Coordinates of C-alpha atoms in Angstrom, one line a residue:
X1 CA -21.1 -17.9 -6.5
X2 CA -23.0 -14.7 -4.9
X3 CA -23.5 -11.9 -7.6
X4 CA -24.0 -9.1 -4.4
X5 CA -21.0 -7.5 -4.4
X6 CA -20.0 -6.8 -1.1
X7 CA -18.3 -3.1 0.1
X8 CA -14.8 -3.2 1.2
X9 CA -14.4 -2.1 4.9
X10 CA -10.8 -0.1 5.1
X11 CA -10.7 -0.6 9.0
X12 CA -10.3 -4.8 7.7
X13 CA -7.6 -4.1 5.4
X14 CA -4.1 -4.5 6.6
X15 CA -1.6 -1.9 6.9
X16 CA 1.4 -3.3 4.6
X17 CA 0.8 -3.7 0.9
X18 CA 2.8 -6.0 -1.6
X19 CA 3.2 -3.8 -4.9
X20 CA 4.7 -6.4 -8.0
X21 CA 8.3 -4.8 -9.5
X22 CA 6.3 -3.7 -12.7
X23 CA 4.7 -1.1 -10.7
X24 CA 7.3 -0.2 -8.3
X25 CA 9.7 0.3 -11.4
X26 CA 7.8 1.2 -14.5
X27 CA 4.9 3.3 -13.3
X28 CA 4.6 6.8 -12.4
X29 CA 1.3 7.6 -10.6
X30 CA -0.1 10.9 -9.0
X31 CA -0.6 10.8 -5.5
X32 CA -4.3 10.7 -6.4
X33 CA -4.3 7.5 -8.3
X34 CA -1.7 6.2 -5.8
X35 CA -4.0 5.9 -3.2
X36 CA -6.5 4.1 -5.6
X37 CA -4.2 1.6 -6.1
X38 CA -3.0 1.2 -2.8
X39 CA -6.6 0.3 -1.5
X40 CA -6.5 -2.1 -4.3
X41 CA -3.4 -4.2 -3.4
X42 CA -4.5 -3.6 0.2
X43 CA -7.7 -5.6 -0.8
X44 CA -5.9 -8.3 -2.8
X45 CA -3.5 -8.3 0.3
X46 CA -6.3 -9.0 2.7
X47 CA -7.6 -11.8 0.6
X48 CA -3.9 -13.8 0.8
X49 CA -4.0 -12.9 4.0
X50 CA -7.1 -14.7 4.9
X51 CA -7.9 -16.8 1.8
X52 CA -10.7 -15.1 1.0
X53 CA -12.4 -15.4 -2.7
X54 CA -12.9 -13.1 -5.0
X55 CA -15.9 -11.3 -7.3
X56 CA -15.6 -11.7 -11.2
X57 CA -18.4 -10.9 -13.4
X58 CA -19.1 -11.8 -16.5
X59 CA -16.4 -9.8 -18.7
X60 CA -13.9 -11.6 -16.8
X61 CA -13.1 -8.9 -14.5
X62 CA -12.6 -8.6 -10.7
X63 CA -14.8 -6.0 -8.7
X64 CA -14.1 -4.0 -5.6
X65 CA -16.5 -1.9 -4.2
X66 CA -15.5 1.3 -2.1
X67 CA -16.9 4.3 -0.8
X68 CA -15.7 7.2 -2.7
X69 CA -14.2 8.9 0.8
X70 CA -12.4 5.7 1.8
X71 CA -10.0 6.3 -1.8
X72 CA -8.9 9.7 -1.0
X73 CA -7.9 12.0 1.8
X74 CA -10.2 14.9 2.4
X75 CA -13.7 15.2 0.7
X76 CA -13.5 15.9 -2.7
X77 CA -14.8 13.4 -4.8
X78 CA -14.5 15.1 -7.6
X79 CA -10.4 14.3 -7.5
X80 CA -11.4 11.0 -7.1
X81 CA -13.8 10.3 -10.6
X82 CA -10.9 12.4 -12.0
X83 CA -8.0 9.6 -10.2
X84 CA -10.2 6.8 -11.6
X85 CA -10.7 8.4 -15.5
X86 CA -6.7 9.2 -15.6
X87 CA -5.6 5.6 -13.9
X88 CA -7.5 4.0 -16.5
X89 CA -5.3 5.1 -19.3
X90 CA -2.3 3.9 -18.2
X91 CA -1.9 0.2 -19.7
X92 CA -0.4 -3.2 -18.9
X93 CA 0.9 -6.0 -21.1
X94 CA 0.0 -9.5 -19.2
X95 CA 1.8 -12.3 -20.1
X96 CA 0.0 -16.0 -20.7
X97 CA -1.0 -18.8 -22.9
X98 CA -4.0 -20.3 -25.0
X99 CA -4.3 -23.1 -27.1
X100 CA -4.2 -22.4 -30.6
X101 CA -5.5 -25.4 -32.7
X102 CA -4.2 -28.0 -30.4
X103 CA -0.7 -26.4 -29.7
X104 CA -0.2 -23.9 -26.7
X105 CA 1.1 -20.5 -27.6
X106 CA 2.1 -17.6 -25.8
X107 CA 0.1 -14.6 -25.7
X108 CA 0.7 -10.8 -24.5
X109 CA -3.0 -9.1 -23.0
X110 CA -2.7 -5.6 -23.3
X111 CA -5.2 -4.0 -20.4
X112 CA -5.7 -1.1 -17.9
X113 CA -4.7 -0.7 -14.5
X114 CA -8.1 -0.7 -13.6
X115 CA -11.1 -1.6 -16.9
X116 CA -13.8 0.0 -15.4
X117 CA -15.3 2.5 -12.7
X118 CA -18.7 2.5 -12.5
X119 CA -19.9 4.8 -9.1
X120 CA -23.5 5.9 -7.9
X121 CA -25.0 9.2 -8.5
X122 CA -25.1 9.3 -4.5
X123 CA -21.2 8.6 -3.8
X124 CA -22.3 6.1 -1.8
X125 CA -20.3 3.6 -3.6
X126 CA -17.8 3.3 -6.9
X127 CA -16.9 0.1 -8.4
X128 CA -13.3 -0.9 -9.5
X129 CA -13.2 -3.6 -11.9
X130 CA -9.7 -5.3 -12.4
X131 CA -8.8 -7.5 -15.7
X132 CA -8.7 -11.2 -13.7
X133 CA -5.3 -12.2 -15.3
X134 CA -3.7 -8.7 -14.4
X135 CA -5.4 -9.4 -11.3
X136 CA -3.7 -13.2 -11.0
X137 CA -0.4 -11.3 -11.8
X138 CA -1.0 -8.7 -9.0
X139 CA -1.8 -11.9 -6.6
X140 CA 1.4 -14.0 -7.5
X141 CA 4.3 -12.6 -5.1
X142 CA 6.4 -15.4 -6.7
X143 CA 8.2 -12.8 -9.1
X144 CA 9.2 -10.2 -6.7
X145 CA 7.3 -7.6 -4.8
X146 CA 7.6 -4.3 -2.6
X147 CA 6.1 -4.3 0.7
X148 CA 5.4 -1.1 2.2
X149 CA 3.2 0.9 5.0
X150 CA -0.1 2.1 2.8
X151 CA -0.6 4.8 5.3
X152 CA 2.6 6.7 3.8
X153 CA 0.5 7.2 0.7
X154 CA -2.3 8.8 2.5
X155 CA -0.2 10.9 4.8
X156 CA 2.0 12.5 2.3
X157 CA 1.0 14.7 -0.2
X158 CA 3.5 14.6 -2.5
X159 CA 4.3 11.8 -5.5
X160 CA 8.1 12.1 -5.1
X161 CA 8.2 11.1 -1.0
X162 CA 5.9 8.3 -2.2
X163 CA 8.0 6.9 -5.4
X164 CA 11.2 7.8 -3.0
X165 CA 9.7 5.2 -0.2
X166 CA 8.9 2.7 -2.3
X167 CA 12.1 2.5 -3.3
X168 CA 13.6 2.1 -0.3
X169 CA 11.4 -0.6 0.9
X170 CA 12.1 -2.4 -2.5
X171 CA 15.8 -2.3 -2.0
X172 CA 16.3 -2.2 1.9
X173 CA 17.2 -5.6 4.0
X174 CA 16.6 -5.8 7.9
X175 CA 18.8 -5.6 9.9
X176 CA 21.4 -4.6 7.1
X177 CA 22.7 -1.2 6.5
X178 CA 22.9 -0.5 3.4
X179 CA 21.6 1.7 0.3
X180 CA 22.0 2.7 -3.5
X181 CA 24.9 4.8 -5.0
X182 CA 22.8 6.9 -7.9
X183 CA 23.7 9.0 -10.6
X184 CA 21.5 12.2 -11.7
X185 CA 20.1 9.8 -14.6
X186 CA 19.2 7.5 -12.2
X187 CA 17.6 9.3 -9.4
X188 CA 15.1 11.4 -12.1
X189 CA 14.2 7.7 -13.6
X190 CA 14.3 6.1 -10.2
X191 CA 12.1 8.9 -8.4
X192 CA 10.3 9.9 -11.3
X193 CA 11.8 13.7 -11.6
X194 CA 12.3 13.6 -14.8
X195 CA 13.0 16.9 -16.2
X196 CA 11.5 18.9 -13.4
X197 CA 14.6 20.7 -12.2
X198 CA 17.7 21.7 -14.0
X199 CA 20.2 20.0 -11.3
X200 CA 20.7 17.7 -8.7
X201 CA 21.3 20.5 -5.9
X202 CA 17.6 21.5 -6.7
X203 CA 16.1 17.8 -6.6
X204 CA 17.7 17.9 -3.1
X205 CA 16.7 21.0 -1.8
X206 CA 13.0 20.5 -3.5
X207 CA 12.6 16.6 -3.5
X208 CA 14.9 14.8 -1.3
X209 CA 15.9 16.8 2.0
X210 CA 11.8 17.2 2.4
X211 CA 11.5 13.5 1.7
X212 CA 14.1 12.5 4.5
X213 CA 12.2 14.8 7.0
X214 CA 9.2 13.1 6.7
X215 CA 9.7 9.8 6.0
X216 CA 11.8 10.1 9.8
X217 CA 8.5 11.1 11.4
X218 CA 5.8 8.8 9.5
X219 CA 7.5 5.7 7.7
X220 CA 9.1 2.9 9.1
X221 CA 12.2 2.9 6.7
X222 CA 13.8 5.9 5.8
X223 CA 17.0 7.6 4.5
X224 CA 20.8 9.6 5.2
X225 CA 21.9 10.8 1.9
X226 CA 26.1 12.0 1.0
X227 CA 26.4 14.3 -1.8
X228 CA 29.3 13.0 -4.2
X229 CA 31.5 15.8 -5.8
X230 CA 33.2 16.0 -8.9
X231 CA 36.2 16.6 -6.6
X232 CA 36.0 15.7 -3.3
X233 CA 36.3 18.2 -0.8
X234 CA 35.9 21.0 -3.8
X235 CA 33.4 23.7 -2.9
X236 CA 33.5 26.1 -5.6
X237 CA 33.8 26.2 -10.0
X238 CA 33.6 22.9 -11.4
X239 CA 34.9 20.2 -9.2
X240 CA 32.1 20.8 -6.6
X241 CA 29.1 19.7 -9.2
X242 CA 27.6 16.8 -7.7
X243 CA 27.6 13.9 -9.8
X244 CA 25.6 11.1 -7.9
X245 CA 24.2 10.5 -4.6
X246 CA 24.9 7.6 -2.1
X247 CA 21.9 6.9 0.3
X248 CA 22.1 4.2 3.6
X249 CA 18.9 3.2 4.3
X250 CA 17.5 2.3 7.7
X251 CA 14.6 1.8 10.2
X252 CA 13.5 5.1 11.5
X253 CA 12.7 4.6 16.1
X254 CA 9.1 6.3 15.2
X255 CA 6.8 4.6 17.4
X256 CA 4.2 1.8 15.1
X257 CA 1.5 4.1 15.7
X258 CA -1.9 3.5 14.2
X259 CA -2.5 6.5 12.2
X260 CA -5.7 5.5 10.4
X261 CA -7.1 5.2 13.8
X262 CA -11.0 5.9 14.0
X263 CA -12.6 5.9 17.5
X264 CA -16.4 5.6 15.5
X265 CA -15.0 3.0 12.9
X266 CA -13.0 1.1 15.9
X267 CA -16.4 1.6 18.3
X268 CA -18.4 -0.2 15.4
X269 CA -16.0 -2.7 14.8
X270 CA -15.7 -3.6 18.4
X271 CA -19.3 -3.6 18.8
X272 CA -19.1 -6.5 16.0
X273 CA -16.9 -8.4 18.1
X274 CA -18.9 -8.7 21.2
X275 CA -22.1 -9.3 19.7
X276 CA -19.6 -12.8 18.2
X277 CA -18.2 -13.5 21.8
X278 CA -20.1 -11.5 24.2
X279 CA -17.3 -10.3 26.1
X280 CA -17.7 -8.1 29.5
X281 CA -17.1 -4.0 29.4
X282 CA -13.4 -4.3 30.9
X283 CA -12.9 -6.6 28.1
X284 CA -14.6 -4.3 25.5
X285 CA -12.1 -1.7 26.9
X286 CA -9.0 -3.8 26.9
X287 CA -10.1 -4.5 22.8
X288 CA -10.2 -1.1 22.8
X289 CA -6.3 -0.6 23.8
X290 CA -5.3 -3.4 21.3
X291 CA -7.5 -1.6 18.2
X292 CA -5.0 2.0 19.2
X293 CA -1.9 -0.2 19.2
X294 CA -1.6 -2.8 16.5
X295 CA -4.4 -1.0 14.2
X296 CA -7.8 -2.0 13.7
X297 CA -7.3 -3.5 9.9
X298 CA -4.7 -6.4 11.5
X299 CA -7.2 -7.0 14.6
X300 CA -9.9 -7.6 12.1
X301 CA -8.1 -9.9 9.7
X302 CA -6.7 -12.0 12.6
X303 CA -10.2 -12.5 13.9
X304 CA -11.5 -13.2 10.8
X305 CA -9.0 -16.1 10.5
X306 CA -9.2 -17.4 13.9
X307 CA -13.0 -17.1 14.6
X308 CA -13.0 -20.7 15.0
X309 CA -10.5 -21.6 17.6
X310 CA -11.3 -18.2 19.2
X311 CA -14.9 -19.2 19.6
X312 CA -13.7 -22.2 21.8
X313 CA -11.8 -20.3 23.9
X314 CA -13.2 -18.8 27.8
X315 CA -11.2 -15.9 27.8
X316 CA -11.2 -14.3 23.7
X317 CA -9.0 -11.5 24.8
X318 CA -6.1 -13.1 26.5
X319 CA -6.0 -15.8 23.1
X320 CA -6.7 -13.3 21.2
X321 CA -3.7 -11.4 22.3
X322 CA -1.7 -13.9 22.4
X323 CA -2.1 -14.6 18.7
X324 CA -1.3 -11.0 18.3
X325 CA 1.6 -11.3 19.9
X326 CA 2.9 -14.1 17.8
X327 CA 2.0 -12.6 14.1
X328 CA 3.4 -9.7 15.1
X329 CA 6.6 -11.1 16.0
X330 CA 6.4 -13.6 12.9
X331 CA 5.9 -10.3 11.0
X332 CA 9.4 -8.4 12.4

């Protein structure tokens, strides 16, 4: 096994993230450490995707190795040491076994999000270093997941939208319109208000209207919401308190744009490509189109996996987009 650890490249990662239930439900991150952990799961995502292996040192951890800029939006990587230092606090119990004296018991590992950060005095690189059975729990989709865009959590700046999305995508079925029915309890426990504002009509007004407005324009999946009245129909005193709100989820027509688009990152990337297939300059340019259209992150992973049989092939961009074509419709 190589001990060089090797710098994750965001423009490889995919775009959709699978986040275990224990985190959709139980944990309530800042924006901040959100996007930590969504470049995490978008790493573990990319090695399902193509099989690849992972790094564990000696301690028994696994290690992912980012630039500092690549887990935040912005330039302040300050925020970022600060994410890392208050994700590490939060905990998680892991369930397993061990032998005890010839018998097999069960055990309970209590361990961070994340066990260590370690990052150069240069920001030139920081090192995440993941617990390997949290990290096997994190892997295993066989217990129920949320899948959802990761490019929500770097275009919104605000916890709430995030939490609210996730949600959705946890709960919504394609091609199905339907939705959740919650009470004032439910939505500061399911959204993680908590005690922020006094009453629902202010969690609307502050949280959920502003939510709706932008998931419409940047998420694939978002929201119509129907305020429930003590009384129906009542608009004054008593009977018009709202006591729950029902929400219908659906897929918003926003166009699958590629929002982490990078012309240098894509340039670089594309330069990789024909140095491995030496492709002409209309072909270079047809890449190009593809890289502004599906994104960058799923191009790369789908020629990582299909080097082989693309190799063989005289024209690499018509198979290539041809096996475009096809995940992407296996993916719908």
């Amino acid at each position: 096994m190589s001990t060089k650890i090797q710098r994750v490249d965001i423009s490889t990662l995919p775009k959709t993230v699978q986040q275990p239930y224990v985190l959709t439900e139980s944990f309530d991150f800042n924006i901040h450490e959100a996007r930590i952990l969504i470049r995490v799961l978008q790493q573990i995502k990319k090695h399902q995707f193509i099989q690849m292996g992972t790094q564990i040192d000696m301690d028994n951890n696994v290690v992912m190795r980012f630039r500092p800029k690549d887990l935040t939006v912005g330039n302040d990587l300050k925020l970022v040491y600060k994410s890392l230092s208050t994700i590490r606090k939060k905990e998680i119990v892991v369930k397993g076994t061990t032998t005890d004296e010839g018998q097999e018991v069960e055990t309970r590992t209590i361990t961070g999000i994340i066990n260590e950060a370690t990052y150069s005095t240069n920001n030139s690189f920081v090192d995440i270093k993941i617990n390997a059975d949290w990290y096997r729990v994190l892997v295993d989709l066989s217990k129920g997941y949320t899948p959802f865009l990761s490019s929500v959590g770097f275009q919104t700046g605000n916890k709430h939208h995030l939490v609210i999305y996730q949600y959705i995508c946890q709960w919504y079925t394609k091609g199905e319109i339907e939705g959740k029915t919650l009470t004032e309890d439910e939505i500061r426990r399911n959204f993680k208000v908590g005690d922020k504002y006094n009453d629902l009509r202010k969690i609307v007004a502050r949280i959920i209207e502003p939510c709706k407005t932008e998931l419409d324009k940047l998420a694939d999946i978002s929201f119509n919401y129907t305020l429930n009245r003590a009384t129906p129909g009542a608009t004054r005193g008593r009977g018009a308190k709202i006591v729950s709100i029902s929400f219908k989820f659906y897929e918003t027509k926003t166009e699958n744009v590629n929002t982490t688009y990078e012309p240098k990152r894509a340039a670089r990337k594309i330069g990789e490509f024909k140095k491995i297939y030496g492709f002409d300059e209309t072909q270079e340019q047809q890449l190009g189109g593809l890289a502004k259209r599906y994104d960058l992150s799923f191009l790369s992973a789908l020629e990582y996996e299909n080097r082989p049989y693309l190799l063989k092939q005289e024209n690499f961009i018509e198979a290539f987009h041809k096996i475009i074509i096809e995940r992407s419709a296996a993916k719908k």
